[in-house]
PDB file of C-alpha atoms in Angstrom:
ATOM      1  CA  UNK A  12     220.489 331.892 162.732  1.00 66.00           C
ATOM      2  CA  UNK A  13     220.027 333.282 159.211  1.00 73.00           C
ATOM      3  CA  UNK A  14     223.109 331.310 158.102  1.00 81.00           C
ATOM      4  CA  UNK A  15     221.515 328.088 159.331  1.00 79.00           C
ATOM      5  CA  UNK A  16     218.271 328.787 157.476  1.00 79.00           C
ATOM      6  CA  UNK A  17     220.148 329.860 154.334  1.00 84.00           C
ATOM      7  CA  UNK A  18     221.993 326.530 154.334  1.00 85.00           C
ATOM      8  CA  UNK A  19     218.728 324.566 154.196  1.00 83.00           C
ATOM      9  CA  UNK A  20     217.106 323.397 150.950  1.00 85.00           C
ATOM     10  CA  UNK A  21     214.807 325.986 149.304  1.00 86.00           C
ATOM     11  CA  UNK A  22     211.717 323.874 149.999  1.00 88.00           C
ATOM     12  CA  UNK A  23     212.529 323.772 153.722  1.00 84.00           C
ATOM     13  CA  UNK A  24     213.239 327.546 153.775  1.00 81.00           C
ATOM     14  CA  UNK A  25     209.827 328.206 152.166  1.00 85.00           C
ATOM     15  CA  UNK A  26     208.104 325.996 154.748  1.00 85.00           C
ATOM     16  CA  UNK A  27     209.870 327.820 157.607  1.00 81.00           C
ATOM     17  CA  UNK A  28     208.883 331.205 156.131  1.00 81.00           C
ATOM     18  CA  UNK A  29     205.242 330.105 155.793  1.00 82.00           C
ATOM     19  CA  UNK A  30     205.129 328.785 159.361  1.00 79.00           C
ATOM     20  CA  UNK A  31     206.756 331.987 160.612  1.00 77.00           C
ATOM     21  CA  UNK A  32     204.158 334.117 158.795  1.00 76.00           C
ATOM     22  CA  UNK A  33     201.350 331.931 160.159  1.00 79.00           C
ATOM     23  CA  UNK A  34     202.684 332.271 163.709  1.00 75.00           C
ATOM     24  CA  UNK A  35     202.966 336.057 163.337  1.00 73.00           C
ATOM     25  CA  UNK A  36     199.344 336.291 162.123  1.00 75.00           C
ATOM     26  CA  UNK A  37     198.214 334.144 165.048  1.00 77.00           C
ATOM     27  CA  UNK A  38     200.082 336.365 167.521  1.00 71.00           C
ATOM     28  CA  UNK A  39     198.545 339.490 165.978  1.00 71.00           C
ATOM     29  CA  UNK A  40     195.052 337.972 166.092  1.00 71.00           C
ATOM     30  CA  UNK A  41     195.458 337.287 169.820  1.00 72.00           C
ATOM     31  CA  UNK A  42     197.291 340.497 170.710  1.00 80.00           C
ATOM     32  CA  UNK A  43     195.757 342.323 173.652  1.00 85.00           C
ATOM     33  CA  UNK A  44     198.324 345.077 174.164  1.00 90.00           C
ATOM     34  CA  UNK A  45     200.615 347.304 172.121  1.00 92.00           C
ATOM     35  CA  UNK A  46     203.518 345.223 173.431  1.00 93.00           C
ATOM     36  CA  UNK A  47     201.877 342.107 171.999  1.00 91.00           C
ATOM     37  CA  UNK A  48     201.514 343.783 168.581  1.00 89.00           C
ATOM     38  CA  UNK A  49     205.146 344.932 168.612  1.00 93.00           C
ATOM     39  CA  UNK A  50     206.440 341.503 169.578  1.00 91.00           C
ATOM     40  CA  UNK A  51     204.194 339.809 167.005  1.00 87.00           C
ATOM     41  CA  UNK A  52     205.877 341.708 164.174  1.00 88.00           C
ATOM     42  CA  UNK A  53     209.314 341.051 165.669  1.00 89.00           C
ATOM     43  CA  UNK A  54     210.350 344.611 166.504  1.00 94.00           C
ATOM     44  CA  UNK A  55     212.147 345.852 169.596  1.00 96.00           C
ATOM     45  CA  UNK A  56     211.221 348.996 171.514  1.00 96.00           C
ATOM     46  CA  UNK A  57     214.468 350.560 170.264  1.00 97.00           C
ATOM     47  CA  UNK A  58     213.538 349.879 166.618  1.00 96.00           C
ATOM     48  CA  UNK A  59     210.086 351.422 167.078  1.00 96.00           C
ATOM     49  CA  UNK A  60     211.616 354.389 168.907  1.00 96.00           C
ATOM     50  CA  UNK A  61     214.044 355.061 166.032  1.00 96.00           C
ATOM     51  CA  UNK A  62     211.217 354.936 163.508  1.00 95.00           C
ATOM     52  CA  UNK A  63     209.064 357.318 165.590  1.00 95.00           C
ATOM     53  CA  UNK A  64     211.962 359.641 166.417  1.00 95.00           C
ATOM     54  CA  UNK A  65     211.570 359.198 170.162  1.00 95.00           C
ATOM     55  CA  UNK A  66     213.550 357.567 172.981  1.00 96.00           C
ATOM     56  CA  UNK A  67     213.155 353.866 173.820  1.00 96.00           C
ATOM     57  CA  UNK A  68     211.779 354.669 177.292  1.00 96.00           C
ATOM     58  CA  UNK A  69     208.968 356.676 175.651  1.00 95.00           C
ATOM     59  CA  UNK A  70     207.931 353.553 173.721  1.00 96.00           C
ATOM     60  CA  UNK A  71     207.968 351.608 176.995  1.00 96.00           C
ATOM     61  CA  UNK A  72     205.734 354.232 178.623  1.00 95.00           C
ATOM     62  CA  UNK A  73     203.389 354.265 175.621  1.00 94.00           C
ATOM     63  CA  UNK A  74     202.999 350.494 175.792  1.00 94.00           C
ATOM     64  CA  UNK A  75     202.026 350.716 179.488  1.00 94.00           C
ATOM     65  CA  UNK A  76     199.383 353.442 179.060  1.00 92.00           C
ATOM     66  CA  UNK A  77     195.710 352.646 179.327  1.00 89.00           C
ATOM     67  CA  UNK A  78     194.735 355.840 177.478  1.00 91.00           C
ATOM     68  CA  UNK A  79     196.436 357.608 174.583  1.00 90.00           C
ATOM     69  CA  UNK A  80     195.750 359.978 171.707  1.00 91.00           C
ATOM     70  CA  UNK A  81     194.409 358.398 168.534  1.00 89.00           C
ATOM     71  CA  UNK A  82     197.212 360.085 166.559  1.00 89.00           C
ATOM     72  CA  UNK A  83     199.848 358.540 168.855  1.00 92.00           C
ATOM     73  CA  UNK A  84     198.274 355.105 168.547  1.00 91.00           C
ATOM     74  CA  UNK A  85     198.089 355.511 164.752  1.00 91.00           C
ATOM     75  CA  UNK A  86     201.804 356.412 164.503  1.00 93.00           C
ATOM     76  CA  UNK A  87     202.819 353.530 166.801  1.00 94.00           C
ATOM     77  CA  UNK A  88     200.861 351.004 164.742  1.00 93.00           C
ATOM     78  CA  UNK A  89     202.184 352.442 161.479  1.00 93.00           C
ATOM     79  CA  UNK A  90     205.722 351.845 162.755  1.00 94.00           C
ATOM     80  CA  UNK A  91     204.708 348.165 162.986  1.00 93.00           C
ATOM     81  CA  UNK A  92     203.338 348.156 159.435  1.00 91.00           C
ATOM     82  CA  UNK A  93     199.728 348.296 160.634  1.00 90.00           C
ATOM     83  CA  UNK A  94     196.885 350.724 159.978  1.00 87.00           C
ATOM     84  CA  UNK A  95     194.407 352.009 162.551  1.00 87.00           C
ATOM     85  CA  UNK A  96     190.786 352.248 161.423  1.00 84.00           C
ATOM     86  CA  UNK A  97     188.062 353.538 163.734  1.00 85.00           C
ATOM     87  CA  UNK A  98     184.406 352.655 163.639  1.00 86.00           C
ATOM     88  CA  UNK A  99     181.538 352.288 166.065  1.00 89.00           C
ATOM     89  CA  UNK A 100     179.519 349.090 166.293  1.00 88.00           C
ATOM     90  CA  UNK A 101     175.908 349.700 167.312  1.00 88.00           C
ATOM     91  CA  UNK A 102     174.006 347.289 169.565  1.00 88.00           C
ATOM     92  CA  UNK A 103     172.303 345.826 166.495  1.00 91.00           C
ATOM     93  CA  UNK A 104     175.707 345.010 164.987  1.00 89.00           C
ATOM     94  CA  UNK A 105     175.720 347.818 162.418  1.00 90.00           C
ATOM     95  CA  UNK A 106     179.237 349.198 161.866  1.00 88.00           C
ATOM     96  CA  UNK A 107     179.432 352.991 161.533  1.00 87.00           C
ATOM     97  CA  UNK A 108     182.583 354.634 160.202  1.00 84.00           C
ATOM     98  CA  UNK A 109     183.712 357.676 162.172  1.00 82.00           C
ATOM     99  CA  UNK A 110     183.854 360.487 159.607  1.00 75.00           C
ATOM    100  CA  UNK A 111     186.031 362.850 161.653  1.00 74.00           C
ATOM    101  CA  UNK A 112     188.968 360.388 161.704  1.00 72.00           C
ATOM    102  CA  UNK A 113     191.203 359.562 158.777  1.00 58.00           C
ATOM    103  CA  UNK A 114     190.253 356.582 156.682  1.00 53.00           C
ATOM    104  CA  UNK A 115     192.889 353.931 156.019  1.00 49.00           C
ATOM    105  CA  UNK A 116     193.702 355.223 152.507  1.00 48.00           C
ATOM    106  CA  UNK A 117     194.189 358.752 153.892  1.00 51.00           C
ATOM    107  CA  UNK A 118     196.574 357.569 156.620  1.00 45.00           C
ATOM    108  CA  UNK A 119     199.444 357.071 154.162  1.00 46.00           C
ATOM    109  CA  UNK A 120     199.263 360.737 153.122  1.00 46.00           C
ATOM    110  CA  UNK A 121     199.139 361.760 156.785  1.00 46.00           C
ATOM    111  CA  UNK A 122     202.399 359.926 157.558  1.00 44.00           C
ATOM    112  CA  UNK A 123     204.343 362.240 155.253  1.00 40.00           C
ATOM    113  CA  UNK A 124     203.002 365.439 156.824  1.00 36.00           C
ATOM    114  CA  UNK A 125     205.410 366.807 159.423  1.00 37.00           C
ATOM    115  CA  UNK A 126     204.185 368.901 162.326  1.00 35.00           C
ATOM    116  CA  UNK A 127     205.465 372.468 162.262  1.00 33.00           C
ATOM    117  CA  UNK A 128     206.937 373.388 165.640  1.00 36.00           C
ATOM    118  CA  UNK A 129     205.253 376.280 167.420  1.00 36.00           C
ATOM    119  CA  UNK A 130     207.305 379.471 167.581  1.00 36.00           C
ATOM    120  CA  UNK A 131     209.094 379.748 170.872  1.00 39.00           C
ATOM    121  CA  UNK A 132     207.721 382.377 173.180  1.00 40.00           C
ATOM    122  CA  UNK A 133     209.786 384.666 175.390  1.00 40.00           C
ATOM    123  CA  UNK A 134     210.270 383.139 178.835  1.00 41.00           C
ATOM    124  CA  UNK A 135     207.649 384.103 181.358  1.00 41.00           C
ATOM    125  CA  UNK A 136     209.070 385.741 184.452  1.00 43.00           C
ATOM    126  CA  UNK A 137     207.297 385.885 187.768  1.00 42.00           C
ATOM    127  CA  UNK A 138     206.983 389.226 189.531  1.00 44.00           C
ATOM    128  CA  UNK A 139     209.304 389.646 192.502  1.00 49.00           C
ATOM    129  CA  UNK A 140     207.765 388.737 195.859  1.00 50.00           C
ATOM    130  CA  UNK A 141     207.387 391.438 198.484  1.00 46.00           C
ATOM    131  CA  UNK A 142     208.777 390.993 201.916  1.00 50.00           C
ATOM    132  CA  UNK A 143     206.104 390.693 204.563  1.00 53.00           C
ATOM    133  CA  UNK A 144     205.154 394.006 206.118  1.00 56.00           C
ATOM    134  CA  UNK A 145     206.661 396.132 203.317  1.00 49.00           C
ATOM    135  CA  UNK A 146     203.956 398.218 201.589  1.00 53.00           C
ATOM    136  CA  UNK A 147     203.709 398.449 197.801  1.00 51.00           C
ATOM    137  CA  UNK A 148     205.069 401.609 196.253  1.00 51.00           C
ATOM    138  CA  UNK A 149     202.395 404.157 195.530  1.00 50.00           C
ATOM    139  CA  UNK A 150     202.300 405.925 192.170  1.00 48.00           C
ATOM    140  CA  UNK A 151     204.451 409.028 192.310  1.00 52.00           C
ATOM    141  CA  UNK A 152     206.575 407.777 195.245  1.00 51.00           C
ATOM    142  CA  UNK A 153     210.245 407.211 194.719  1.00 50.00           C
TER     143      UNK A 153
END
């Protein structure tokens, strides 16, 4: 496909690129799901998974969820070259920025911060179960 486009005159290539960009913007404007956003930018689930450092099936599950963490949504959209901004719109139409979430200019710095894994704890073992009818040992009994 790229060979065919490369063989066209430069003017035609520019027109194709412009139409492609226009179509992508239209798809993004009408996107209703994370899948729609991903497809609009022309990425596969496998490509997004590689960028996020997760398995492809995890991207599939994420796209099907109806509820997710803001941080997960932010990372997913960043993998598509998008930025998540959160604000509240009051009934009178006034837009209020949520101060406890990162602003768009702060998101870039957040991308480079890696989470430090929690130290692993010793495995928890369950106490042994007693057989029915066998009394517990009393202190001092052998």
